[in-house]
Amino acid sequence: MAELSSNRLLDALSDEDRAAVLGFCSRRTMTVNEEFCAPDAAIAAVHFVLDGIISAVSEMRDGRSVEVFMIGREGAAGVEAGLVPARAAIRMTCQVAGSCLSIDAARLRFLAAARSGVRETLTHFQTGLQHELERSAACHALHRADQKLAKWLLRCHDRVGGEVMPLTQEYLASMLGSQRTTVNEGAQALVDRKAIRYARGRITVLDRGALERAACECYRAPVGSDLPDDRV
């Protein structure tokens, strides 16, 4: 049996396909704010996350931004370039430090062309991301700040593996595309529910069940590739 990688997308491959991909991967450390691709730049590598989080952020000309999806050990950043040559439409940066397995995008395209299992698994994940983007558009327009914040914190919590997350108001506002005052109101609503403790730029999950009850319906909607994710 081929060695498992701790990345669920890779581990969904057959032993033979996984071994073929891992043979061309290199392990690297991810540091907070490290950039993996910039808007309109060619995607040169695909990064399979082992631990930590990579954020995909859409940016406006006036400096505003919003996170459109996040990737933890359930997936990979830049996976579209493993299927066809691609340029990034958004910026991808490390949100939570960790590690990943990186592979040259052209090499992964070669493997996907030669191995149907690799191609189908990458396509399935990419399709799932597209579905998540479509749902996110409705979520941002229709759901309250506290609901969206609860959903976002749950997705972080799923991937971080700890109760404490170093997240400032400014960072949360950027990720959620909201004003700092709106984020503060949403966080206070979750504090009042005793779901979280929020102080000095650190959020501690006190009651995950309460946080789940506070989140909008989008948290429980299918996300990513529908491969088993990190939810508890």
GROMACS .gro file of C-alpha atoms in nm:
model
  232
    1MET     CA    1   0.000   0.000   0.000
    2ALA     CA    2   0.132   0.345  -0.095
    3GLU     CA    3   0.215   0.584   0.187
    4LEU     CA    4  -0.069   0.813   0.293
    5SER     CA    5   0.005   1.184   0.273
    6SER     CA    6  -0.228   1.347   0.531
    7ASN     CA    7  -0.388   1.537   0.243
    8ARG     CA    8  -0.737   1.404   0.176
    9LEU     CA    9  -0.738   1.485  -0.192
   10LEU     CA   10  -0.418   1.289  -0.249
   11ASP     CA   11  -0.540   1.010  -0.022
   12ALA     CA   12  -0.854   0.973  -0.235
   13LEU     CA   13  -0.632   0.851  -0.519
   14SER     CA   14  -0.552   0.485  -0.574
   15ASP     CA   15  -0.223   0.367  -0.424
   16GLU     CA   16  -0.058   0.365  -0.767
   17ASP     CA   17  -0.181   0.711  -0.866
   18ARG     CA   18  -0.092   0.859  -0.527
   19ALA     CA   19   0.259   0.716  -0.544
   20ALA     CA   20   0.302   0.863  -0.893
   21VAL     CA   21   0.202   1.212  -0.777
   22LEU     CA   22   0.400   1.197  -0.451
   23GLY     CA   23   0.709   1.102  -0.648
   24PHE     CA   24   0.720   1.455  -0.790
   25CYS     CA   25   0.610   1.646  -0.478
   26SER     CA   26   0.833   1.838  -0.243
   27ARG     CA   27   0.734   1.923   0.112
   28ARG     CA   28   0.750   2.288   0.215
   29THR     CA   29   0.663   2.500   0.516
   30MET     CA   30   0.388   2.759   0.480
   31THR     CA   31   0.425   3.089   0.666
   32VAL     CA   32   0.149   3.340   0.741
   33ASN     CA   33   0.090   3.584   0.452
   34GLU     CA   34   0.311   3.381   0.218
   35GLU     CA   35   0.181   3.424  -0.136
   36PHE     CA   36   0.120   3.119  -0.354
   37CYS     CA   37  -0.019   3.298  -0.658
   38ALA     CA   38  -0.117   3.651  -0.758
   39PRO     CA   39  -0.401   3.773  -0.982
   40ASP     CA   40  -0.332   3.728  -1.355
   41ALA     CA   41  -0.009   3.538  -1.289
   42ALA     CA   42   0.048   3.194  -1.438
   43ILE     CA   43  -0.009   2.920  -1.180
   44ALA     CA   44   0.326   2.742  -1.174
   45ALA     CA   45   0.263   2.487  -0.898
   46VAL     CA   46  -0.016   2.304  -0.719
   47HIS     CA   47   0.000   2.289  -0.339
   48PHE     CA   48  -0.162   2.002  -0.148
   49VAL     CA   49  -0.213   2.128   0.208
   50LEU     CA   50  -0.107   1.897   0.492
   51ASP     CA   51  -0.183   2.135   0.779
   52GLY     CA   52  -0.261   2.506   0.798
   53ILE     CA   53  -0.487   2.706   0.567
   54ILE     CA   54  -0.449   2.876   0.230
   55SER     CA   55  -0.700   3.155   0.158
   56ALA     CA   56  -0.824   3.251  -0.188
   57VAL     CA   57  -0.900   3.624  -0.179
   58SER     CA   58  -1.069   3.840  -0.441
   59GLU     CA   59  -0.946   4.200  -0.444
   60MET     CA   60  -1.107   4.520  -0.572
   61ARG     CA   61  -0.926   4.823  -0.715
   62ASP     CA   62  -1.025   5.035  -0.414
   63GLY     CA   63  -0.837   4.800  -0.180
   64ARG     CA   64  -1.135   4.607  -0.047
   65SER     CA   65  -1.114   4.229  -0.045
   66VAL     CA   66  -1.312   3.920   0.048
   67GLU     CA   67  -1.218   3.557   0.093
   68VAL     CA   68  -1.398   3.340  -0.161
   69PHE     CA   69  -1.285   3.004  -0.023
   70MET     CA   70  -1.024   2.847   0.203
   71ILE     CA   71  -0.825   2.527   0.156
   72GLY     CA   72  -0.696   2.299   0.428
   73ARG     CA   73  -0.588   1.938   0.420
   74GLU     CA   74  -0.901   1.844   0.226
   75GLY     CA   75  -0.767   1.998  -0.094
   76ALA     CA   76  -0.510   2.184  -0.299
   77ALA     CA   77  -0.441   2.540  -0.408
   78GLY     CA   78  -0.406   2.599  -0.782
   79VAL     CA   79  -0.560   2.265  -0.871
   80GLU     CA   80  -0.702   2.402  -1.198
   81ALA     CA   81  -0.345   2.430  -1.331
   82GLY     CA   82  -0.309   2.056  -1.280
   83LEU     CA   83  -0.571   2.008  -1.551
   84VAL     CA   84  -0.499   2.287  -1.803
   85PRO     CA   85  -0.249   2.576  -1.815
   86ALA     CA   86  -0.412   2.849  -1.607
   87ARG     CA   87  -0.367   3.201  -1.478
   88ALA     CA   88  -0.492   3.301  -1.135
   89ALA     CA   89  -0.801   3.520  -1.105
   90ILE     CA   90  -0.751   3.571  -0.731
   91ARG     CA   91  -0.471   3.594  -0.477
   92MET     CA   92  -0.384   3.288  -0.268
   93THR     CA   93  -0.195   3.338   0.058
   94CYS     CA   94  -0.126   3.140   0.373
   95GLN     CA   95  -0.381   3.229   0.641
   96VAL     CA   96  -0.267   2.981   0.906
   97ALA     CA   97   0.091   2.852   0.911
   98GLY     CA   98   0.150   2.486   0.829
   99SER     CA   99   0.296   2.273   0.553
  100CYS     CA  100   0.208   2.144   0.208
  101LEU     CA  101   0.327   1.917  -0.071
  102SER     CA  102   0.400   2.114  -0.388
  103ILE     CA  103   0.424   1.983  -0.742
  104ASP     CA  104   0.506   2.158  -1.067
  105ALA     CA  105   0.177   2.229  -1.245
  106ALA     CA  106   0.304   2.109  -1.582
  107ARG     CA  107   0.417   1.780  -1.425
  108LEU     CA  108   0.076   1.731  -1.263
  109ARG     CA  109  -0.093   1.800  -1.598
  110PHE     CA  110   0.122   1.527  -1.753
  111LEU     CA  111   0.019   1.282  -1.480
  112ALA     CA  112  -0.349   1.381  -1.512
  113ALA     CA  113  -0.336   1.324  -1.888
  114ALA     CA  114  -0.176   0.982  -1.842
  115ARG     CA  115  -0.382   0.867  -1.543
  116SER     CA  116  -0.760   0.890  -1.552
  117GLY     CA  117  -0.787   0.850  -1.174
  118VAL     CA  118  -0.572   1.157  -1.114
  119ARG     CA  119  -0.764   1.358  -1.375
  120GLU     CA  120  -1.105   1.260  -1.238
  121THR     CA  121  -1.010   1.334  -0.876
  122LEU     CA  122  -0.873   1.680  -0.962
  123THR     CA  123  -1.176   1.756  -1.180
  124HIS     CA  124  -1.415   1.652  -0.905
  125PHE     CA  125  -1.242   1.879  -0.655
  126GLN     CA  126  -1.234   2.173  -0.896
  127THR     CA  127  -1.605   2.130  -0.973
  128GLY     CA  128  -1.678   2.131  -0.601
  129LEU     CA  129  -1.489   2.459  -0.558
  130GLN     CA  130  -1.698   2.612  -0.834
  131HIS     CA  131  -2.015   2.506  -0.653
  132GLU     CA  132  -1.881   2.664  -0.334
  133LEU     CA  133  -1.811   2.991  -0.515
  134GLU     CA  134  -2.165   2.997  -0.648
  135ARG     CA  135  -2.312   2.945  -0.303
  136SER     CA  136  -2.078   3.202  -0.147
  137ALA     CA  137  -2.220   3.475  -0.371
  138ALA     CA  138  -2.568   3.418  -0.225
  139CYS     CA  139  -2.430   3.382   0.127
  140HIS     CA  140  -2.252   3.719   0.118
  141ALA     CA  141  -2.565   3.890  -0.012
  142LEU     CA  142  -2.831   3.730   0.209
  143HIS     CA  143  -2.690   3.628   0.546
  144ARG     CA  144  -2.621   3.835   0.856
  145ALA     CA  145  -2.270   3.924   0.968
  146ASP     CA  146  -2.283   3.701   1.276
  147GLN     CA  147  -2.404   3.404   1.067
  148LYS     CA  148  -2.126   3.449   0.810
  149LEU     CA  149  -1.866   3.498   1.081
  150ALA     CA  150  -1.980   3.182   1.260
  151LYS     CA  151  -1.958   2.985   0.935
  152TRP     CA  152  -1.611   3.120   0.860
  153LEU     CA  153  -1.485   3.045   1.211
  154LEU     CA  154  -1.619   2.691   1.191
  155ARG     CA  155  -1.436   2.630   0.864
  156CYS     CA  156  -1.116   2.762   1.020
  157HIS     CA  157  -1.173   2.549   1.330
  158ASP     CA  158  -1.222   2.240   1.113
  159ARG     CA  159  -0.880   2.289   0.960
  160VAL     CA  160  -0.671   2.434   1.243
  161GLY     CA  161  -0.712   2.153   1.493
  162GLY     CA  162  -0.706   2.380   1.796
  163GLU     CA  163  -0.944   2.600   1.993
  164VAL     CA  164  -0.748   2.927   1.965
  165MET     CA  165  -0.714   3.123   1.641
  166PRO     CA  166  -0.506   3.443   1.607
  167LEU     CA  167  -0.747   3.662   1.410
  168THR     CA  168  -0.763   4.042   1.434
  169GLN     CA  169  -1.070   4.253   1.357
  170GLU     CA  170  -0.890   4.401   1.059
  171TYR     CA  171  -0.807   4.059   0.919
  172LEU     CA  172  -1.161   3.928   0.975
  173ALA     CA  173  -1.306   4.235   0.804
  174SER     CA  174  -1.081   4.176   0.504
  175MET     CA  175  -1.170   3.808   0.479
  176LEU     CA  176  -1.544   3.870   0.515
  177GLY     CA  177  -1.557   4.184   0.299
  178SER     CA  178  -1.713   4.382   0.585
  179GLN     CA  179  -1.641   4.692   0.791
  180ARG     CA  180  -1.454   4.640   1.118
  181THR     CA  181  -1.758   4.767   1.308
  182THR     CA  182  -1.977   4.506   1.139
  183VAL     CA  183  -1.731   4.229   1.227
  184ASN     CA  184  -1.714   4.355   1.585
  185GLU     CA  185  -2.095   4.343   1.613
  186GLY     CA  186  -2.100   3.990   1.470
  187ALA     CA  187  -1.827   3.875   1.706
  188GLN     CA  188  -2.005   4.030   2.003
  189ALA     CA  189  -2.322   3.841   1.911
  190LEU     CA  190  -2.121   3.516   1.923
  191VAL     CA  191  -1.962   3.619   2.253
  192ASP     CA  192  -2.312   3.681   2.394
  193ARG     CA  193  -2.407   3.329   2.288
  194LYS     CA  194  -2.099   3.207   2.479
  195ALA     CA  195  -1.981   3.043   2.157
  196ILE     CA  196  -1.646   3.222   2.151
  197ARG     CA  197  -1.414   3.441   2.355
  198TYR     CA  198  -1.266   3.731   2.158
  199ALA     CA  199  -0.981   3.936   2.301
  200ARG     CA  200  -0.647   4.080   2.192
  201GLY     CA  201  -0.675   3.953   1.837
  202ARG     CA  202  -0.739   3.595   1.944
  203ILE     CA  203  -1.061   3.398   1.909
  204THR     CA  204  -1.114   3.098   2.132
  205VAL     CA  205  -1.393   2.851   2.050
  206LEU     CA  206  -1.575   2.787   2.377
  207ASP     CA  207  -1.884   2.600   2.253
  208ARG     CA  208  -1.868   2.452   1.905
  209GLY     CA  209  -2.233   2.346   1.918
  210ALA     CA  210  -2.338   2.705   1.987
  211LEU     CA  211  -2.118   2.823   1.701
  212GLU     CA  212  -2.281   2.573   1.466
  213ARG     CA  213  -2.627   2.687   1.571
  214ALA     CA  214  -2.528   3.047   1.503
  215ALA     CA  215  -2.392   2.974   1.154
  216CYS     CA  216  -2.592   3.015   0.837
  217GLU     CA  217  -2.711   2.709   0.645
  218CYS     CA  218  -2.411   2.739   0.410
  219TYR     CA  219  -2.179   2.575   0.663
  220ARG     CA  220  -2.356   2.241   0.629
  221ALA     CA  221  -2.395   2.271   0.253
  222PRO     CA  222  -2.166   2.051   0.042
  223VAL     CA  223  -1.823   2.217   0.008
  224GLY     CA  224  -1.501   2.156  -0.180
  225SER     CA  225  -1.494   1.825  -0.362
  226ASP     CA  226  -1.738   1.644  -0.133
  227LEU     CA  227  -1.444   1.432  -0.021
  228PRO     CA  228  -1.453   1.369   0.354
  229ASP     CA  229  -1.362   1.701   0.518
  230ASP     CA  230  -1.237   1.793   0.861
  231ARG     CA  231  -1.567   1.859   1.034
  232VAL     CA  232  -1.622   1.703   1.375
   0.00000   0.00000   0.00000
